[in-house]
């Protein structure tokens, strides 16, 4: 298609002004197909067949854990895939931060929906967010290693953001203003 676009471009330089739409249509078709191929590649990159049995996984925390009513939700990069781990609340899980390395002996699953077919399609939502797997981690099945904080620029920026957020919490900024401050 790129070759055809170049040939059309050459022909249109020699032809009249009335044929200008041909190049535009060819360029638009080319960009559409490139977007389609890149999107398909990104969707395939998220999919993985997880083992049916428990395995030992090692990964690095990609964001601050989100506090849920009974657990912490941690976004972890495992095997170059992002997964969500749900870890019960305790003193060790409360100390998790961006860049911490975690090992867990768990059974990873692909995101799935509940039986209610009229409910929100949570599995598709996670898939679009790039989440490949989900697992509940029992309290005795995981540990935080000393090898944390990989040197990627993204993790450094997230770590810096958390330091700034902690300073603002100390200064008395309300929790309702924190999401806006975090986005900035």
PDB file of C-alpha atoms in Angstrom:
ATOM      1  CA  UNK A   1       0.000   0.000   0.000  1.00  0.00           C
ATOM      2  CA  UNK A   2       2.904   2.341   0.749  1.00  0.00           C
ATOM      3  CA  UNK A   3       4.402   1.590  -2.668  1.00  0.00           C
ATOM      4  CA  UNK A   4       1.045   2.289  -4.313  1.00  0.00           C
ATOM      5  CA  UNK A   5       0.819   5.565  -2.392  1.00  0.00           C
ATOM      6  CA  UNK A   6       4.258   6.613  -3.633  1.00  0.00           C
ATOM      7  CA  UNK A   7       3.373   5.733  -7.246  1.00  0.00           C
ATOM      8  CA  UNK A   8       0.122   7.690  -6.973  1.00  0.00           C
ATOM      9  CA  UNK A   9       2.010  10.637  -5.532  1.00  0.00           C
ATOM     10  CA  UNK A  10       4.401  10.620  -8.481  1.00  0.00           C
ATOM     11  CA  UNK A  11       1.559  10.329 -10.991  1.00  0.00           C
ATOM     12  CA  UNK A  12      -0.405  13.132  -9.382  1.00  0.00           C
ATOM     13  CA  UNK A  13       2.541  15.514  -9.574  1.00  0.00           C
ATOM     14  CA  UNK A  14       2.407  15.108 -13.322  1.00  0.00           C
ATOM     15  CA  UNK A  15      -1.405  15.177 -13.606  1.00  0.00           C
ATOM     16  CA  UNK A  16      -3.969  17.888 -13.098  1.00  0.00           C
ATOM     17  CA  UNK A  17      -5.231  19.545  -9.947  1.00  0.00           C
ATOM     18  CA  UNK A  18      -8.555  17.682 -10.212  1.00  0.00           C
ATOM     19  CA  UNK A  19      -7.000  14.366  -9.224  1.00  0.00           C
ATOM     20  CA  UNK A  20      -5.711  15.612  -5.871  1.00  0.00           C
ATOM     21  CA  UNK A  21      -8.330  13.615  -3.949  1.00  0.00           C
ATOM     22  CA  UNK A  22      -6.711  10.334  -5.059  1.00  0.00           C
ATOM     23  CA  UNK A  23      -3.606  11.029  -3.020  1.00  0.00           C
ATOM     24  CA  UNK A  24      -5.703  12.049   0.003  1.00  0.00           C
ATOM     25  CA  UNK A  25      -7.787   8.879  -0.224  1.00  0.00           C
ATOM     26  CA  UNK A  26      -4.650   6.750  -0.536  1.00  0.00           C
ATOM     27  CA  UNK A  27      -2.973   8.461   2.417  1.00  0.00           C
ATOM     28  CA  UNK A  28      -6.106   8.078   4.543  1.00  0.00           C
ATOM     29  CA  UNK A  29      -6.382   4.368   3.627  1.00  0.00           C
ATOM     30  CA  UNK A  30      -2.731   3.831   4.486  1.00  0.00           C
ATOM     31  CA  UNK A  31      -3.056   5.499   7.902  1.00  0.00           C
ATOM     32  CA  UNK A  32      -6.249   3.548   8.636  1.00  0.00           C
ATOM     33  CA  UNK A  33      -4.562   0.233   7.863  1.00  0.00           C
ATOM     34  CA  UNK A  34      -1.484   1.119   9.931  1.00  0.00           C
ATOM     35  CA  UNK A  35      -3.759   1.955  12.882  1.00  0.00           C
ATOM     36  CA  UNK A  36      -5.673  -1.278  12.406  1.00  0.00           C
ATOM     37  CA  UNK A  37      -2.491  -3.383  12.382  1.00  0.00           C
ATOM     38  CA  UNK A  38      -1.047  -1.602  15.431  1.00  0.00           C
ATOM     39  CA  UNK A  39      -4.298  -2.006  17.383  1.00  0.00           C
ATOM     40  CA  UNK A  40      -4.501  -5.709  16.535  1.00  0.00           C
ATOM     41  CA  UNK A  41      -0.881  -6.165  17.615  1.00  0.00           C
ATOM     42  CA  UNK A  42      -1.535  -4.369  20.925  1.00  0.00           C
ATOM     43  CA  UNK A  43      -4.602  -6.565  21.638  1.00  0.00           C
ATOM     44  CA  UNK A  44      -2.644  -9.743  20.877  1.00  0.00           C
ATOM     45  CA  UNK A  45       0.173  -8.555  23.144  1.00  0.00           C
ATOM     46  CA  UNK A  46      -2.200  -8.498  26.150  1.00  0.00           C
ATOM     47  CA  UNK A  47      -3.453 -12.074  25.671  1.00  0.00           C
ATOM     48  CA  UNK A  48      -1.654 -14.942  27.406  1.00  0.00           C
ATOM     49  CA  UNK A  49      -2.610 -18.459  28.478  1.00  0.00           C
ATOM     50  CA  UNK A  50      -1.861 -18.716  32.183  1.00  0.00           C
ATOM     51  CA  UNK A  51      -1.009 -22.046  33.784  1.00  0.00           C
ATOM     52  CA  UNK A  52      -3.908 -23.840  35.492  1.00  0.00           C
ATOM     53  CA  UNK A  53      -1.684 -24.702  38.446  1.00  0.00           C
ATOM     54  CA  UNK A  54      -0.075 -22.482  41.029  1.00  0.00           C
ATOM     55  CA  UNK A  55       3.302 -21.098  40.017  1.00  0.00           C
ATOM     56  CA  UNK A  56       5.863 -18.753  41.477  1.00  0.00           C
ATOM     57  CA  UNK A  57       5.664 -15.333  39.819  1.00  0.00           C
ATOM     58  CA  UNK A  58       7.997 -12.398  40.295  1.00  0.00           C
ATOM     59  CA  UNK A  59       7.084  -8.872  39.293  1.00  0.00           C
ATOM     60  CA  UNK A  60       7.546  -5.171  39.953  1.00  0.00           C
ATOM     61  CA  UNK A  61       4.802  -2.873  41.220  1.00  0.00           C
ATOM     62  CA  UNK A  62       3.840  -0.415  38.478  1.00  0.00           C
ATOM     63  CA  UNK A  63       1.766   1.969  40.591  1.00  0.00           C
ATOM     64  CA  UNK A  64       0.784   2.668  44.174  1.00  0.00           C
ATOM     65  CA  UNK A  65      -1.531  -0.072  45.485  1.00  0.00           C
ATOM     66  CA  UNK A  66      -5.209   0.894  45.614  1.00  0.00           C
ATOM     67  CA  UNK A  67      -6.882   0.304  48.940  1.00  0.00           C
ATOM     68  CA  UNK A  68     -10.059  -1.756  48.683  1.00  0.00           C
ATOM     69  CA  UNK A  69     -12.346  -2.743  51.614  1.00  0.00           C
ATOM     70  CA  UNK A  70     -10.483  -6.002  52.401  1.00  0.00           C
ATOM     71  CA  UNK A  71      -7.470  -5.983  50.074  1.00  0.00           C
ATOM     72  CA  UNK A  72      -4.907  -3.881  48.265  1.00  0.00           C
ATOM     73  CA  UNK A  73      -5.094  -3.965  44.469  1.00  0.00           C
ATOM     74  CA  UNK A  74      -1.563  -3.948  43.038  1.00  0.00           C
ATOM     75  CA  UNK A  75      -0.741  -3.523  39.365  1.00  0.00           C
ATOM     76  CA  UNK A  76       2.338  -5.674  38.798  1.00  0.00           C
ATOM     77  CA  UNK A  77       4.441  -6.338  35.687  1.00  0.00           C
ATOM     78  CA  UNK A  78       5.018 -10.110  35.406  1.00  0.00           C
ATOM     79  CA  UNK A  79       6.587 -11.798  32.367  1.00  0.00           C
ATOM     80  CA  UNK A  80       6.316  -8.465  30.476  1.00  0.00           C
ATOM     81  CA  UNK A  81       2.541  -8.476  31.099  1.00  0.00           C
ATOM     82  CA  UNK A  82       0.604  -6.307  33.519  1.00  0.00           C
ATOM     83  CA  UNK A  83      -1.551  -8.123  36.063  1.00  0.00           C
ATOM     84  CA  UNK A  84      -3.701  -7.186  39.048  1.00  0.00           C
ATOM     85  CA  UNK A  85      -2.946  -8.846  42.360  1.00  0.00           C
ATOM     86  CA  UNK A  86      -5.353  -8.588  45.278  1.00  0.00           C
ATOM     87  CA  UNK A  87      -3.390  -8.840  48.526  1.00  0.00           C
ATOM     88  CA  UNK A  88      -5.107  -8.999  51.954  1.00  0.00           C
ATOM     89  CA  UNK A  89      -4.613  -5.996  54.208  1.00  0.00           C
ATOM     90  CA  UNK A  90      -1.831  -6.331  56.769  1.00  0.00           C
ATOM     91  CA  UNK A  91       1.252  -4.375  57.822  1.00  0.00           C
ATOM     92  CA  UNK A  92       3.412  -5.775  55.000  1.00  0.00           C
ATOM     93  CA  UNK A  93       0.905  -5.087  52.225  1.00  0.00           C
ATOM     94  CA  UNK A  94       0.315  -1.568  53.609  1.00  0.00           C
ATOM     95  CA  UNK A  95       4.014  -0.822  53.061  1.00  0.00           C
ATOM     96  CA  UNK A  96       3.971  -1.618  49.305  1.00  0.00           C
ATOM     97  CA  UNK A  97       5.104   1.195  47.025  1.00  0.00           C
ATOM     98  CA  UNK A  98       5.875   1.877  43.375  1.00  0.00           C
ATOM     99  CA  UNK A  99       8.831  -0.184  42.168  1.00  0.00           C
ATOM    100  CA  UNK A 100       8.691  -2.852  44.893  1.00  0.00           C
ATOM    101  CA  UNK A 101       9.486  -6.351  43.682  1.00  0.00           C
ATOM    102  CA  UNK A 102       7.011  -9.020  44.752  1.00  0.00           C
ATOM    103  CA  UNK A 103       7.171 -12.793  44.537  1.00  0.00           C
ATOM    104  CA  UNK A 104       3.948 -14.748  44.858  1.00  0.00           C
ATOM    105  CA  UNK A 105       2.978 -18.409  44.626  1.00  0.00           C
ATOM    106  CA  UNK A 106      -0.435 -18.118  42.977  1.00  0.00           C
ATOM    107  CA  UNK A 107      -2.726 -19.313  40.229  1.00  0.00           C
ATOM    108  CA  UNK A 108      -3.044 -16.510  37.692  1.00  0.00           C
ATOM    109  CA  UNK A 109      -6.223 -16.237  35.614  1.00  0.00           C
ATOM    110  CA  UNK A 110      -7.288 -14.163  32.657  1.00  0.00           C
ATOM    111  CA  UNK A 111      -9.871 -11.511  33.588  1.00  0.00           C
ATOM    112  CA  UNK A 112     -13.404 -12.927  33.575  1.00  0.00           C
ATOM    113  CA  UNK A 113     -16.891 -11.532  34.024  1.00  0.00           C
ATOM    114  CA  UNK A 114     -19.448 -12.647  36.549  1.00  0.00           C
ATOM    115  CA  UNK A 115     -22.478 -14.661  35.485  1.00  0.00           C
ATOM    116  CA  UNK A 116     -24.716 -11.586  35.144  1.00  0.00           C
ATOM    117  CA  UNK A 117     -24.721 -10.917  31.392  1.00  0.00           C
ATOM    118  CA  UNK A 118     -26.305  -7.484  31.720  1.00  0.00           C
ATOM    119  CA  UNK A 119     -23.591  -6.203  34.048  1.00  0.00           C
ATOM    120  CA  UNK A 120     -20.542  -4.136  33.155  1.00  0.00           C
ATOM    121  CA  UNK A 121     -18.047  -6.020  30.964  1.00  0.00           C
ATOM    122  CA  UNK A 122     -15.160  -5.900  33.443  1.00  0.00           C
ATOM    123  CA  UNK A 123     -13.006  -8.412  31.530  1.00  0.00           C
ATOM    124  CA  UNK A 124     -13.075  -6.316  28.358  1.00  0.00           C
ATOM    125  CA  UNK A 125     -12.410  -3.164  30.376  1.00  0.00           C
ATOM    126  CA  UNK A 126      -9.267  -4.710  31.889  1.00  0.00           C
ATOM    127  CA  UNK A 127      -8.205  -6.033  28.495  1.00  0.00           C
ATOM    128  CA  UNK A 128      -8.413  -2.515  27.026  1.00  0.00           C
ATOM    129  CA  UNK A 129      -6.357  -1.234  29.957  1.00  0.00           C
ATOM    130  CA  UNK A 130      -3.635  -3.782  29.111  1.00  0.00           C
ATOM    131  CA  UNK A 131      -4.260  -6.096  32.076  1.00  0.00           C
ATOM    132  CA  UNK A 132      -3.460  -9.711  31.156  1.00  0.00           C
ATOM    133  CA  UNK A 133      -4.196 -11.496  34.424  1.00  0.00           C
ATOM    134  CA  UNK A 134      -5.866 -11.298  37.809  1.00  0.00           C
ATOM    135  CA  UNK A 135      -5.122 -13.220  41.009  1.00  0.00           C
ATOM    136  CA  UNK A 136      -6.002 -13.231  44.692  1.00  0.00           C
ATOM    137  CA  UNK A 137      -2.848 -13.665  46.772  1.00  0.00           C
ATOM    138  CA  UNK A 138      -3.262 -15.295  50.207  1.00  0.00           C
ATOM    139  CA  UNK A 139      -1.350 -13.569  52.996  1.00  0.00           C
ATOM    140  CA  UNK A 140       1.153 -16.427  53.343  1.00  0.00           C
ATOM    141  CA  UNK A 141       1.770 -16.842  49.590  1.00  0.00           C
ATOM    142  CA  UNK A 142       3.713 -13.678  48.802  1.00  0.00           C
ATOM    143  CA  UNK A 143       6.742 -11.706  49.905  1.00  0.00           C
ATOM    144  CA  UNK A 144       8.375  -8.404  49.140  1.00  0.00           C
ATOM    145  CA  UNK A 145      11.988  -8.780  47.975  1.00  0.00           C
ATOM    146  CA  UNK A 146      14.886  -6.377  48.368  1.00  0.00           C
ATOM    147  CA  UNK A 147      15.410  -6.045  44.603  1.00  0.00           C
ATOM    148  CA  UNK A 148      12.811  -3.329  44.079  1.00  0.00           C
ATOM    149  CA  UNK A 149      12.775  -0.048  42.177  1.00  0.00           C
ATOM    150  CA  UNK A 150      13.873  -0.884  38.678  1.00  0.00           C
ATOM    151  CA  UNK A 151      15.473   2.057  36.881  1.00  0.00           C
ATOM    152  CA  UNK A 152      12.783   2.789  34.283  1.00  0.00           C
ATOM    153  CA  UNK A 153      11.828   6.396  33.718  1.00  0.00           C
ATOM    154  CA  UNK A 154       8.138   5.662  34.318  1.00  0.00           C
ATOM    155  CA  UNK A 155       8.795   4.123  37.736  1.00  0.00           C
ATOM    156  CA  UNK A 156      11.062   7.017  38.705  1.00  0.00           C
ATOM    157  CA  UNK A 157       8.336   9.496  37.728  1.00  0.00           C
ATOM    158  CA  UNK A 158       5.700   7.574  39.710  1.00  0.00           C
ATOM    159  CA  UNK A 159       8.006   7.423  42.731  1.00  0.00           C
ATOM    160  CA  UNK A 160       8.573  11.185  42.495  1.00  0.00           C
ATOM    161  CA  UNK A 161       4.812  11.764  42.199  1.00  0.00           C
ATOM    162  CA  UNK A 162       4.239   9.789  45.389  1.00  0.00           C
ATOM    163  CA  UNK A 163       6.873  11.856  47.225  1.00  0.00           C
ATOM    164  CA  UNK A 164       5.162  15.080  46.116  1.00  0.00           C
ATOM    165  CA  UNK A 165       1.741  13.703  47.114  1.00  0.00           C
ATOM    166  CA  UNK A 166       3.059  12.737  50.558  1.00  0.00           C
ATOM    167  CA  UNK A 167       4.430  16.256  51.064  1.00  0.00           C
ATOM    168  CA  UNK A 168       1.036  17.724  50.178  1.00  0.00           C
ATOM    169  CA  UNK A 169      -0.685  15.342  52.610  1.00  0.00           C
ATOM    170  CA  UNK A 170       1.679  16.560  55.340  1.00  0.00           C
ATOM    171  CA  UNK A 171       0.789  20.166  54.463  1.00  0.00           C
ATOM    172  CA  UNK A 172      -2.896  19.400  55.026  1.00  0.00           C
ATOM    173  CA  UNK A 173      -4.260  19.243  51.468  1.00  0.00           C
ATOM    174  CA  UNK A 174      -7.679  17.519  51.617  1.00  0.00           C
ATOM    175  CA  UNK A 175      -8.288  14.093  50.124  1.00  0.00           C
ATOM    176  CA  UNK A 176     -10.886  15.529  47.744  1.00  0.00           C
ATOM    177  CA  UNK A 177      -8.173  17.674  46.090  1.00  0.00           C
ATOM    178  CA  UNK A 178      -5.630  14.843  45.862  1.00  0.00           C
ATOM    179  CA  UNK A 179      -6.858  13.305  42.574  1.00  0.00           C
ATOM    180  CA  UNK A 180      -6.541  16.665  40.808  1.00  0.00           C
ATOM    181  CA  UNK A 181      -3.102  17.245  42.318  1.00  0.00           C
ATOM    182  CA  UNK A 182      -2.034  13.737  41.355  1.00  0.00           C
ATOM    183  CA  UNK A 183      -3.091  14.297  37.745  1.00  0.00           C
ATOM    184  CA  UNK A 184      -1.106  17.529  37.603  1.00  0.00           C
TER     185      UNK A 184
END
